[in-house]
Short mmCIF file of C-alpha atoms in Angstrom, two decimals:
data_model
loop_
_atom_site.label_atom_id
_atom_site.label_comp_id
_atom_site.label_asym_id
_atom_site.label_seq_id
_atom_site.Cartn_x
_atom_site.Cartn_y
_atom_site.Cartn_z
CA UNK A 1 47.05 7.04 -231.65
CA UNK A 2 46.29 4.53 -228.88
CA UNK A 3 43.97 2.72 -231.24
CA UNK A 4 47.08 1.23 -232.80
CA UNK A 5 47.86 -0.52 -229.51
CA UNK A 6 46.00 -3.34 -227.85
CA UNK A 7 43.35 -2.40 -225.31
CA UNK A 8 44.59 -2.55 -221.71
CA UNK A 9 43.70 -5.82 -220.04
CA UNK A 10 43.75 -7.75 -223.31
CA UNK A 11 46.72 -9.36 -225.02
CA UNK A 12 50.27 -8.58 -223.93
CA UNK A 13 51.27 -5.02 -224.79
CA UNK A 14 54.27 -3.83 -226.76
CA UNK A 15 57.74 -3.44 -225.36
CA UNK A 16 61.18 -1.96 -225.92
CA UNK A 17 64.47 -2.28 -224.03
CA UNK A 18 66.62 0.86 -223.92
CA UNK A 19 70.20 -0.37 -223.47
CA UNK A 20 73.39 1.70 -223.44
CA UNK A 21 76.96 1.43 -224.66
CA UNK A 22 78.08 2.42 -221.14
CA UNK A 23 76.72 3.41 -217.76
CA UNK A 24 75.39 6.98 -217.82
CA UNK A 25 74.89 6.93 -221.59
CA UNK A 26 71.43 8.42 -221.06
CA UNK A 27 69.24 5.33 -220.70
CA UNK A 28 67.16 6.77 -217.84
CA UNK A 29 66.53 10.04 -219.63
CA UNK A 30 65.68 8.37 -222.95
CA UNK A 31 63.33 5.92 -221.23
CA UNK A 32 61.57 8.80 -219.48
CA UNK A 33 61.38 10.75 -222.74
CA UNK A 34 59.81 7.85 -224.63
CA UNK A 35 57.34 7.33 -221.77
CA UNK A 36 56.29 10.99 -221.83
CA UNK A 37 56.05 11.05 -225.65
CA UNK A 38 53.84 7.94 -225.66
CA UNK A 39 51.68 9.19 -222.79
CA UNK A 40 51.01 12.39 -224.74
CA UNK A 41 49.77 10.22 -227.63
CA UNK A 42 47.19 8.63 -225.34
CA UNK A 43 49.18 5.39 -224.93
CA UNK A 44 48.98 3.73 -221.52
CA UNK A 45 52.68 3.19 -220.94
CA UNK A 46 54.77 2.03 -217.97
CA UNK A 47 58.53 2.08 -217.25
CA UNK A 48 60.45 -0.97 -216.10
CA UNK A 49 63.93 -1.71 -214.83
CA UNK A 50 64.53 -5.29 -213.81
CA UNK A 51 67.54 -4.58 -211.63
CA UNK A 52 68.72 -1.22 -210.43
CA UNK A 53 71.83 -0.37 -208.40
CA UNK A 54 71.15 2.93 -206.68
CA UNK A 55 71.16 4.71 -203.34
CA UNK A 56 68.51 7.11 -204.61
CA UNK A 57 65.23 5.39 -203.87
CA UNK A 58 61.56 6.20 -203.41
CA UNK A 59 58.57 4.76 -201.55
CA UNK A 60 55.43 3.86 -203.48
CA UNK A 61 51.93 4.31 -202.08
CA UNK A 62 51.82 0.66 -201.09
CA UNK A 63 55.03 1.07 -199.08
CA UNK A 64 57.50 -0.50 -201.53
CA UNK A 65 61.01 0.82 -202.10
CA UNK A 66 62.07 1.33 -205.73
CA UNK A 67 64.69 3.37 -207.56
CA UNK A 68 63.94 7.08 -207.85
CA UNK A 69 64.66 6.96 -211.59
CA UNK A 70 61.76 4.54 -212.06
CA UNK A 71 59.51 6.78 -209.96
CA UNK A 72 60.39 9.70 -212.21
CA UNK A 73 59.82 7.58 -215.32
CA UNK A 74 56.41 6.67 -213.94
CA UNK A 75 55.71 10.39 -213.55
CA UNK A 76 56.78 10.81 -217.18
CA UNK A 77 54.32 8.06 -218.14
CA UNK A 78 51.64 9.70 -215.96
CA UNK A 79 51.06 6.52 -213.95
CA UNK A 80 51.51 5.71 -210.28
CA UNK A 81 54.86 3.98 -209.53
CA UNK A 82 54.69 0.42 -208.20
CA UNK A 83 57.15 -2.26 -207.13
CA UNK A 84 56.50 -4.06 -210.44
CA UNK A 85 58.46 -1.32 -212.22
CA UNK A 86 61.70 -2.11 -210.35
CA UNK A 87 61.52 -5.61 -208.87
CA UNK A 88 65.21 -5.77 -207.85
CA UNK A 89 66.97 -2.81 -206.22
CA UNK A 90 70.57 -3.12 -205.03
CA UNK A 91 71.68 -0.56 -202.43
CA UNK A 92 75.48 -0.58 -202.08
CA UNK A 93 76.91 -0.72 -198.58
CA UNK A 94 80.50 -0.93 -199.85
CA UNK A 95 82.33 -1.55 -203.10
CA UNK A 96 81.71 -5.29 -202.66
CA UNK A 97 78.30 -5.74 -201.05
CA UNK A 98 74.76 -4.45 -201.38
CA UNK A 99 71.43 -4.69 -199.66
CA UNK A 100 69.02 -6.57 -201.91
CA UNK A 101 65.52 -5.10 -202.11
CA UNK A 102 63.08 -7.52 -203.75
CA UNK A 103 59.63 -6.32 -204.78
CA UNK A 104 60.07 -3.30 -202.55
CA UNK A 105 61.28 -5.04 -199.37
CA UNK A 106 64.83 -5.59 -198.11
CA UNK A 107 65.68 -9.30 -198.04
CA UNK A 108 69.32 -9.22 -196.93
CA UNK A 109 72.90 -8.28 -197.77
CA UNK A 110 74.91 -10.05 -200.46
CA UNK A 111 78.43 -9.71 -201.79
CA UNK A 112 78.81 -8.98 -205.49
CA UNK A 113 80.26 -12.47 -205.98
CA UNK A 114 77.42 -14.10 -204.07
CA UNK A 115 74.81 -12.21 -206.05
CA UNK A 116 76.27 -13.00 -209.47
CA UNK A 117 77.13 -16.57 -208.45
CA UNK A 118 73.53 -17.67 -208.25
CA UNK A 119 71.07 -15.31 -206.61
CA UNK A 120 70.74 -13.06 -209.66
CA UNK A 121 69.97 -15.92 -212.01
CA UNK A 122 67.27 -17.19 -209.64
CA UNK A 123 65.49 -13.83 -209.89
CA UNK A 124 64.91 -14.00 -213.64
CA UNK A 125 61.50 -15.63 -213.16
CA UNK A 126 60.40 -12.90 -210.74
CA UNK A 127 61.61 -10.20 -213.10
CA UNK A 128 59.87 -11.63 -216.17
CA UNK A 129 56.65 -12.16 -214.19
CA UNK A 130 56.65 -8.46 -213.22
CA UNK A 131 57.27 -7.39 -216.79
CA UNK A 132 54.53 -9.72 -218.04
CA UNK A 133 52.05 -8.21 -215.57
CA UNK A 134 52.91 -4.68 -216.68
CA UNK A 135 52.56 -5.66 -220.33
CA UNK A 136 49.20 -7.25 -219.58
CA UNK A 137 47.85 -4.06 -217.99
CA UNK A 138 49.48 -1.46 -220.24
CA UNK A 139 49.64 -0.77 -223.95
CA UNK A 140 53.43 -0.55 -223.88
CA UNK A 141 56.30 -1.03 -221.43
CA UNK A 142 59.61 0.79 -221.92
CA UNK A 143 62.39 -1.12 -220.18
CA UNK A 144 65.70 0.37 -219.13
CA UNK A 145 68.86 -1.72 -219.19
CA UNK A 146 71.86 -1.33 -216.88
CA UNK A 147 75.48 -0.62 -217.70
CA UNK A 148 76.21 -2.21 -221.06
CA UNK A 149 74.66 -5.31 -222.65
CA UNK A 150 78.17 -6.30 -223.80
CA UNK A 151 79.49 -7.08 -220.30
CA UNK A 152 80.38 -10.58 -221.45
CA UNK A 153 81.75 -11.57 -218.04
CA UNK A 154 78.24 -11.20 -216.57
CA UNK A 155 76.11 -12.41 -219.49
CA UNK A 156 75.34 -15.84 -218.03
CA UNK A 157 73.51 -14.34 -215.04
CA UNK A 158 72.13 -11.22 -216.76
CA UNK A 159 68.51 -10.38 -215.97
CA UNK A 160 68.42 -6.70 -216.95
CA UNK A 161 69.87 -6.44 -220.46
CA UNK A 162 69.94 -9.18 -223.11
CA UNK A 163 68.87 -11.83 -220.62
CA UNK A 164 65.63 -9.93 -220.11
CA UNK A 165 65.23 -9.15 -223.82
CA UNK A 166 65.68 -12.81 -224.72
CA UNK A 167 63.24 -14.00 -222.05
CA UNK A 168 60.57 -11.46 -223.04
CA UNK A 169 61.32 -11.38 -226.79
CA UNK A 170 61.44 -7.59 -226.97
CA UNK A 171 63.53 -5.42 -229.31
CA UNK A 172 66.56 -3.52 -228.05
CA UNK A 173 67.65 0.02 -228.86
CA UNK A 174 71.23 0.92 -227.84
CA UNK A 175 71.93 4.49 -226.66
CA UNK A 176 75.40 6.02 -227.01
CA UNK A 177 76.72 9.27 -225.50
CA UNK A 178 78.55 11.01 -228.34
CA UNK A 179 79.74 13.73 -225.96
CA UNK A 180 82.17 11.17 -224.53
CA UNK A 181 83.57 10.38 -227.98
CA UNK A 182 83.94 7.05 -229.74
CA UNK A 183 80.23 6.52 -230.25
CA UNK A 184 80.57 4.67 -233.59
CA UNK A 185 83.11 2.24 -232.15
CA UNK A 186 80.88 1.82 -229.10
CA UNK A 187 77.81 0.95 -231.18
CA UNK A 188 79.73 -1.45 -233.41
CA UNK A 189 81.70 -3.04 -230.57
CA UNK A 190 78.63 -3.48 -228.37
CA UNK A 191 76.84 -5.30 -231.17
CA UNK A 192 79.82 -7.40 -232.26
CA UNK A 193 80.43 -8.67 -228.71
CA UNK A 194 76.94 -10.16 -228.45
CA UNK A 195 76.04 -13.72 -229.39
CA UNK A 196 74.11 -14.36 -232.58
CA UNK A 197 70.92 -14.90 -230.58
CA UNK A 198 71.38 -11.64 -228.67
CA UNK A 199 72.29 -9.66 -231.77
CA UNK A 200 69.03 -10.75 -233.36
CA UNK A 201 67.22 -8.51 -230.85
CA UNK A 202 69.34 -5.37 -231.33
CA UNK A 203 67.16 -3.33 -233.66
CA UNK A 204 68.88 0.05 -233.79
CA UNK A 205 70.86 2.83 -232.16
CA UNK A 206 70.18 6.26 -230.67
CA UNK A 207 72.84 8.98 -230.45
CA UNK A 208 72.62 11.10 -227.30
CA UNK A 209 74.11 14.53 -226.42
CA UNK A 210 75.14 15.62 -229.92
CA UNK A 211 76.53 19.12 -230.37
CA UNK A 212 76.77 20.80 -233.78
CA UNK A 213 75.49 20.24 -237.29
CA UNK A 214 73.82 16.84 -237.57
CA UNK A 215 74.52 16.69 -241.31
CA UNK A 216 78.20 16.20 -240.44
CA UNK A 217 77.23 13.07 -238.51
CA UNK A 218 75.08 11.51 -241.21
CA UNK A 219 77.89 9.92 -243.30
CA UNK A 220 79.05 8.04 -240.20
CA UNK A 221 75.52 6.87 -239.46
CA UNK A 222 75.20 5.54 -242.99
CA UNK A 223 78.52 3.69 -242.68
CA UNK A 224 77.39 2.26 -239.33
CA UNK A 225 74.22 0.98 -240.97
CA UNK A 226 76.28 -0.62 -243.74
CA UNK A 227 78.52 -2.33 -241.18
CA UNK A 228 75.77 -3.55 -238.85
CA UNK A 229 72.57 -3.57 -240.91
CA UNK A 230 70.88 -1.46 -238.24
CA UNK A 231 69.53 2.06 -238.49
CA UNK A 232 70.09 4.95 -236.10
CA UNK A 233 66.69 5.84 -234.69
CA UNK A 234 67.53 9.40 -233.73
CA UNK A 235 70.16 11.96 -232.77
CA UNK A 236 69.28 13.82 -229.58
CA UNK A 237 70.97 17.21 -229.13
CA UNK A 238 72.94 18.13 -226.03
CA UNK A 239 70.76 20.08 -223.61
CA UNK A 240 71.45 21.27 -220.08
CA UNK A 241 69.21 20.47 -217.15
CA UNK A 242 67.53 17.35 -218.52
CA UNK A 243 68.86 14.75 -216.10
CA UNK A 244 66.25 13.05 -213.96
CA UNK A 245 67.05 11.53 -210.58
CA UNK A 246 70.44 9.90 -210.77
CA UNK A 247 71.09 6.28 -209.96
CA UNK A 248 74.80 6.55 -209.20
CA UNK A 249 75.16 5.89 -205.50
CA UNK A 250 78.84 4.91 -205.39
CA UNK A 251 80.46 8.31 -205.90
CA UNK A 252 82.31 9.00 -202.66
CA UNK A 253 82.79 12.70 -203.32
CA UNK A 254 80.91 15.20 -205.43
CA UNK A 255 83.08 18.13 -204.38
CA UNK A 256 82.76 20.95 -206.85
CA UNK A 257 79.56 19.64 -208.40
CA UNK A 258 76.82 22.24 -208.43
CA UNK A 259 73.21 21.14 -208.77
CA UNK A 260 71.74 22.72 -211.87
CA UNK A 261 69.34 25.48 -210.96
CA UNK A 262 67.02 27.86 -212.73
CA UNK A 263 68.63 30.78 -214.51
CA UNK A 264 66.41 33.40 -212.86
CA UNK A 265 68.18 35.93 -210.59
CA UNK A 266 67.43 36.01 -206.86
CA UNK A 267 64.05 37.43 -205.90
CA UNK A 268 65.67 39.41 -203.08
CA UNK A 269 68.92 41.36 -202.87
CA UNK A 270 71.23 38.41 -202.17
CA UNK A 271 71.71 34.77 -203.07
CA UNK A 272 71.60 31.96 -200.52
CA UNK A 273 74.52 29.52 -200.53
CA UNK A 274 73.88 25.88 -199.60
CA UNK A 275 76.74 23.45 -198.94
CA UNK A 276 75.90 19.73 -198.98
CA UNK A 277 78.41 17.42 -197.31
CA UNK A 278 79.32 14.75 -199.89
CA UNK A 279 79.34 11.92 -197.34
CA UNK A 280 80.26 8.35 -198.32
CA UNK A 281 77.39 6.24 -199.66
CA UNK A 282 75.26 9.37 -199.98
CA UNK A 283 71.62 8.47 -200.58
CA UNK A 284 68.75 10.50 -201.94
CA UNK A 285 70.91 13.55 -202.57
CA UNK A 286 68.06 14.50 -204.91
CA UNK A 287 66.48 15.99 -201.76
CA UNK A 288 68.38 19.21 -202.50
CA UNK A 289 67.02 19.52 -206.05
CA UNK A 290 64.08 21.49 -204.69
CA UNK A 291 66.50 23.97 -203.13
CA UNK A 292 68.41 24.28 -206.41
CA UNK A 293 65.13 25.03 -208.17
CA UNK A 294 64.68 28.22 -206.16
CA UNK A 295 65.87 31.41 -207.90
CA UNK A 296 68.92 32.69 -206.07
CA UNK A 297 69.76 29.45 -204.21
CA UNK A 298 73.18 28.03 -205.10
CA UNK A 299 73.66 24.38 -204.09
CA UNK A 300 77.16 22.90 -203.97
CA UNK A 301 78.54 19.53 -202.81
CA UNK A 302 81.64 19.83 -200.63
CA UNK A 303 84.12 17.62 -198.78
CA UNK A 304 86.41 20.17 -197.07
CA UNK A 305 85.79 22.06 -193.84
CA UNK A 306 86.90 25.39 -195.32
CA UNK A 307 84.18 25.12 -197.96
CA UNK A 308 81.55 25.57 -195.23
CA UNK A 309 82.84 29.01 -194.30
CA UNK A 310 80.68 31.05 -196.70
CA UNK A 311 77.68 28.70 -196.68
CA UNK A 312 74.40 30.07 -195.37
CA UNK A 313 73.01 26.56 -194.90
CA UNK A 314 74.87 23.28 -194.45
CA UNK A 315 73.00 20.08 -195.31
CA UNK A 316 74.00 16.66 -194.02
CA UNK A 317 72.18 14.35 -196.48
CA UNK A 318 71.05 10.76 -196.22
CA UNK A 319 73.57 7.93 -196.35
CA UNK A 320 73.57 4.16 -196.48
CA UNK A 321 76.37 4.19 -193.89
CA UNK A 322 75.59 6.59 -191.03
CA UNK A 323 78.46 5.50 -188.77
CA UNK A 324 80.93 5.48 -191.65
CA UNK A 325 79.76 8.96 -192.67
CA UNK A 326 80.27 10.19 -189.09
CA UNK A 327 83.86 8.94 -189.16
CA UNK A 328 84.39 10.66 -192.50
CA UNK A 329 83.07 13.98 -191.15
CA UNK A 330 85.44 13.76 -188.20
CA UNK A 331 88.46 12.72 -190.25
CA UNK A 332 88.04 15.71 -192.58
CA UNK A 333 87.36 18.29 -189.89
CA UNK A 334 83.81 18.76 -191.14
CA UNK A 335 82.31 17.62 -187.83
CA UNK A 336 84.13 20.40 -185.94
CA UNK A 337 83.16 22.94 -188.60
CA UNK A 338 79.49 21.98 -188.33
CA UNK A 339 79.67 22.18 -184.52
CA UNK A 340 81.18 25.69 -184.74
CA UNK A 341 78.36 26.74 -187.05
CA UNK A 342 75.76 25.49 -184.60
CA UNK A 343 77.45 27.35 -181.72
CA UNK A 344 77.35 30.54 -183.80
CA UNK A 345 73.65 30.08 -184.58
CA UNK A 346 74.25 29.39 -188.28
CA UNK A 347 71.76 27.00 -189.96
CA UNK A 348 72.35 23.26 -190.33
CA UNK A 349 69.85 20.71 -191.73
CA UNK A 350 70.16 16.95 -191.39
CA UNK A 351 68.03 14.65 -193.53
CA UNK A 352 67.60 10.95 -192.65
CA UNK A 353 71.16 9.69 -192.03
CA UNK A 354 72.25 13.31 -191.64
CA UNK A 355 69.59 13.76 -188.95
CA UNK A 356 70.88 10.67 -187.16
CA UNK A 357 74.46 11.99 -187.23
CA UNK A 358 73.38 15.25 -185.58
CA UNK A 359 72.05 13.35 -182.54
CA UNK A 360 73.72 12.45 -179.27
CA UNK A 361 74.33 8.78 -179.89
CA UNK A 362 73.65 5.95 -182.33
CA UNK A 363 73.11 2.31 -181.39
CA UNK A 364 73.81 0.35 -184.56
CA UNK A 365 73.88 -3.42 -184.55
CA UNK A 366 72.25 -3.57 -188.00
CA UNK A 367 73.95 -1.39 -190.63
CA UNK A 368 77.57 -1.00 -189.45
CA UNK A 369 77.29 -3.36 -186.45
CA UNK A 370 79.48 -0.84 -184.60
CA UNK A 371 77.40 -0.87 -181.42
CA UNK A 372 77.00 2.46 -179.60
CA UNK A 373 78.65 5.43 -181.29
CA UNK A 374 78.66 9.08 -180.25
CA UNK A 375 76.87 11.41 -182.64
CA UNK A 376 77.69 15.08 -183.20
CA UNK A 377 75.57 16.02 -180.18
CA UNK A 378 73.85 18.97 -181.87
CA UNK A 379 70.30 17.64 -181.51
CA UNK A 380 68.72 16.02 -178.41
CA UNK A 381 68.12 12.75 -180.26
CA UNK A 382 69.10 9.15 -179.61
CA UNK A 383 68.97 6.71 -182.50
CA UNK A 384 68.61 2.95 -182.38
CA UNK A 385 68.85 0.92 -185.58
CA UNK A 386 66.01 -1.58 -186.00
CA UNK A 387 66.24 -4.71 -188.14
CA UNK A 388 63.01 -3.78 -189.94
CA UNK A 389 63.26 -0.84 -192.34
CA UNK A 390 60.73 1.99 -192.03
CA UNK A 391 59.06 2.64 -195.40
CA UNK A 392 56.32 5.26 -195.37
CA UNK A 393 54.71 8.19 -197.20
CA UNK A 394 53.85 10.57 -194.33
CA UNK A 395 52.09 13.93 -194.46
CA UNK A 396 51.99 16.68 -191.86
CA UNK A 397 52.89 20.30 -191.42
CA UNK A 398 55.88 22.41 -190.47
CA UNK A 399 56.31 26.14 -190.00
CA UNK A 400 52.57 26.48 -190.58
CA UNK A 401 52.71 24.87 -194.03
CA UNK A 402 51.61 21.43 -195.31
CA UNK A 403 54.44 18.93 -195.91
CA UNK A 404 54.58 15.55 -197.65
CA UNK A 405 57.58 13.25 -197.73
CA UNK A 406 58.74 9.67 -197.67
CA UNK A 407 60.76 7.63 -195.17
CA UNK A 408 63.43 4.99 -195.84
CA UNK A 409 65.50 4.19 -192.75
CA UNK A 410 66.46 1.59 -190.18
CA UNK A 411 67.15 4.18 -187.48
CA UNK A 412 64.47 4.88 -184.87
CA UNK A 413 64.85 8.32 -183.28
CA UNK A 414 63.99 9.16 -179.67
CA UNK A 415 63.70 12.94 -179.28
CA UNK A 416 64.46 14.01 -175.70
CA UNK A 417 64.22 17.81 -176.01
CA UNK A 418 64.70 20.65 -178.43
CA UNK A 419 63.11 24.02 -179.11
CA UNK A 420 60.26 22.80 -181.30
CA UNK A 421 58.88 19.85 -183.22
CA UNK A 422 59.98 19.90 -186.83
CA UNK A 423 57.06 18.03 -188.40
CA UNK A 424 53.70 17.70 -186.68
CA UNK A 425 50.19 16.45 -187.43
CA UNK A 426 48.65 19.92 -187.32
CA UNK A 427 47.37 19.37 -183.78
CA UNK A 428 50.74 19.99 -182.19
CA UNK A 429 51.59 16.29 -181.94
CA UNK A 430 55.09 15.48 -183.15
CA UNK A 431 55.47 13.28 -186.22
CA UNK A 432 59.20 13.51 -186.85
CA UNK A 433 62.37 15.48 -186.28
CA UNK A 434 63.22 18.41 -184.10
CA UNK A 435 65.00 21.78 -183.94
CA UNK A 436 67.59 22.99 -181.43
CA UNK A 437 68.71 26.55 -182.08
CA UNK A 438 69.59 26.80 -185.76
CA UNK A 439 70.01 23.02 -186.18
CA UNK A 440 67.16 21.10 -187.81
CA UNK A 441 66.73 17.39 -188.44
CA UNK A 442 64.16 15.07 -190.04
CA UNK A 443 63.90 11.54 -191.42
CA UNK A 444 61.56 12.73 -194.17
CA UNK A 445 62.99 12.74 -197.67
CA UNK A 446 61.30 14.98 -200.22
CA UNK A 447 59.90 17.44 -197.67
CA UNK A 448 61.55 20.38 -199.44
CA UNK A 449 59.45 19.63 -202.53
CA UNK A 450 56.47 21.07 -200.62
CA UNK A 451 56.57 24.64 -201.91
CA UNK A 452 55.06 26.53 -198.98
CA UNK A 453 57.21 24.76 -196.42
CA UNK A 454 60.36 25.20 -198.52
CA UNK A 455 59.77 28.94 -198.75
CA UNK A 456 59.06 29.23 -195.01
CA UNK A 457 62.18 27.23 -194.18
CA UNK A 458 64.36 29.33 -196.48
CA UNK A 459 63.04 32.51 -194.89
CA UNK A 460 64.13 31.17 -191.49
CA UNK A 461 67.52 30.18 -192.88
CA UNK A 462 68.02 33.60 -194.48
CA UNK A 463 67.11 35.34 -191.22
CA UNK A 464 69.50 33.17 -189.18
CA UNK A 465 72.25 33.63 -191.78
CA UNK A 466 71.73 37.39 -192.00
CA UNK A 467 71.09 37.28 -195.74
CA UNK A 468 68.77 39.60 -197.65
CA UNK A 469 67.40 36.60 -199.49
CA UNK A 470 63.70 36.34 -200.27
CA UNK A 471 62.18 33.15 -201.75
CA UNK A 472 60.28 33.66 -204.98
CA UNK A 473 56.54 33.49 -204.23
CA UNK A 474 55.59 31.42 -207.27
CA UNK A 475 58.19 28.65 -207.63
CA UNK A 476 56.38 25.34 -208.05
CA UNK A 477 58.71 22.37 -207.89
CA UNK A 478 56.07 20.00 -209.29
CA UNK A 479 55.51 22.32 -212.25
CA UNK A 480 59.24 22.55 -212.93
CA UNK A 481 59.49 18.75 -212.89
CA UNK A 482 56.57 18.46 -215.30
CA UNK A 483 58.20 20.97 -217.62
CA UNK A 484 61.42 18.97 -217.44
CA UNK A 485 59.60 15.75 -218.37
CA UNK A 486 57.84 17.50 -221.21
CA UNK A 487 61.22 18.64 -222.53
CA UNK A 488 62.33 15.00 -222.54
CA UNK A 489 59.22 14.07 -224.47
CA UNK A 490 59.93 16.91 -226.91
CA UNK A 491 63.43 15.55 -227.52
CA UNK A 492 62.01 12.19 -228.61
CA UNK A 493 59.20 13.70 -230.66
CA UNK A 494 61.45 16.18 -232.47
CA UNK A 495 64.70 14.27 -232.88
CA UNK A 496 63.89 10.54 -232.98
CA UNK A 497 62.33 8.49 -235.76
CA UNK A 498 59.04 8.09 -233.93
CA UNK A 499 57.46 6.04 -236.69
CA UNK A 500 60.29 3.48 -236.45
CA UNK A 501 60.06 3.50 -232.65
CA UNK A 502 56.33 2.80 -232.81
CA UNK A 503 56.90 -0.12 -235.16
CA UNK A 504 59.45 -1.64 -232.78
CA UNK A 505 57.20 -1.22 -229.76
CA UNK A 506 54.10 -2.55 -231.49
CA UNK A 507 55.45 -5.21 -233.81
CA UNK A 508 58.53 -6.43 -231.97
CA UNK A 509 61.89 -7.49 -233.33
CA UNK A 510 62.35 -7.02 -237.10
CA UNK A 511 63.17 -10.11 -239.11
CA UNK A 512 66.51 -10.63 -240.81
CA UNK A 513 68.83 -8.49 -238.69
CA UNK A 514 72.35 -9.51 -239.79
CA UNK A 515 74.99 -11.06 -237.58
CA UNK A 516 78.03 -8.85 -236.89
CA UNK A 517 81.15 -10.97 -236.28
CA UNK A 518 82.88 -12.10 -234.18
CA UNK A 519 80.03 -12.43 -231.66
CA UNK A 520 80.40 -13.41 -228.02
CA UNK A 521 83.32 -15.75 -227.28
#
């Protein structure tokens, strides 16, 4: 199969931009699925997203910060993630401003108006250079758009949708979520709102999350082709549990949302209930996915103190606004509820910003600029925010098991006591975090993905909580993720027109795509 593509290191490789009629239409999942399908054909493929707005991020081996969705897409493509795959990452600090991460390093804060007023347009050259380098070293690059390409108010400064497609001359496939309804109008309206030059790159559509008999959909697809001159390249069925790491970092509350977990019953006599505080600007809440993958572990996001009552473990997750999250915990009575748990010897885990909140005090002249603020006082830790962000991929051990993780934080923790080191180097020297009673804290994201450590930690939690819960001895989080990515690849292989997709990726934009009036104003 890969003989049809250019040899790596030669001419520029093929490309495709996966756009969407809306945010959350399924662009990330489809991009990952295409990457896995191509990788299984022996194609050297890479993912790419020019600009990503997300509080879920990852650290590459070279110490660059990129969106977690691109890291997962790289895993789908079976390549190592790099900063080239997500050159611009925006990390919201409020509804109106974001930290700008360029080529993996934070370069400052900008308001939305300031970014779209000039800074974004200036980054187009950087973005296209990164894409060009990936296309030079890979057979194909599958690009993910953002939001909708028909956001006509932002078209002039666009570098992630049609602006990128025009600059790189790559075809565009538009994904629509039929589960939301209105997918035909969304496909037609998206196309008709683009300029003639942009429309010339829109090569087809992909229906996502279809339920029912696809033959009932076919007459509409034929009418859509008659109206637009563009074919539908596939109809993907609705399937639970296929979402990869989310990008949405602006949801203030996820109360009532339960992380999807395996169907298997608990290995022991009882389940273990985990409550995750849905703090403002929550970041890397994907840390709890490894808990949800354990048979018998029920993970729920909460924002009310009474919802902690039956929890066996409370998790304070990472956040882009530690001081703001502290205020939120106190306003809602969650801070007092967590303190009562700690006094009763009931387990609490803080990760990154959550770890910082559990400490005695926070000195923050960087993120919130609030100065010195009292923490929850449940861990003997003092935190000072540094201007330089810590980005690392540490390894160590905890509870006698190997642990790997990644760090993304401005806060520098000084541990002044505690019952034991959380993470050490195997020689007893502390690397990060601490424990005091049943309260644990660490800056390391992703540590719970280490299977042996996760099982050991859950055994401690179950013992402290008085639950007859036993972790399954054979749960492999990495294997479950691989199976999930293979399922995405199966969706593309079984339900998309793969021959048409290959032609687009290899040969580029088809000639003679008709203009759909009225076009952009």
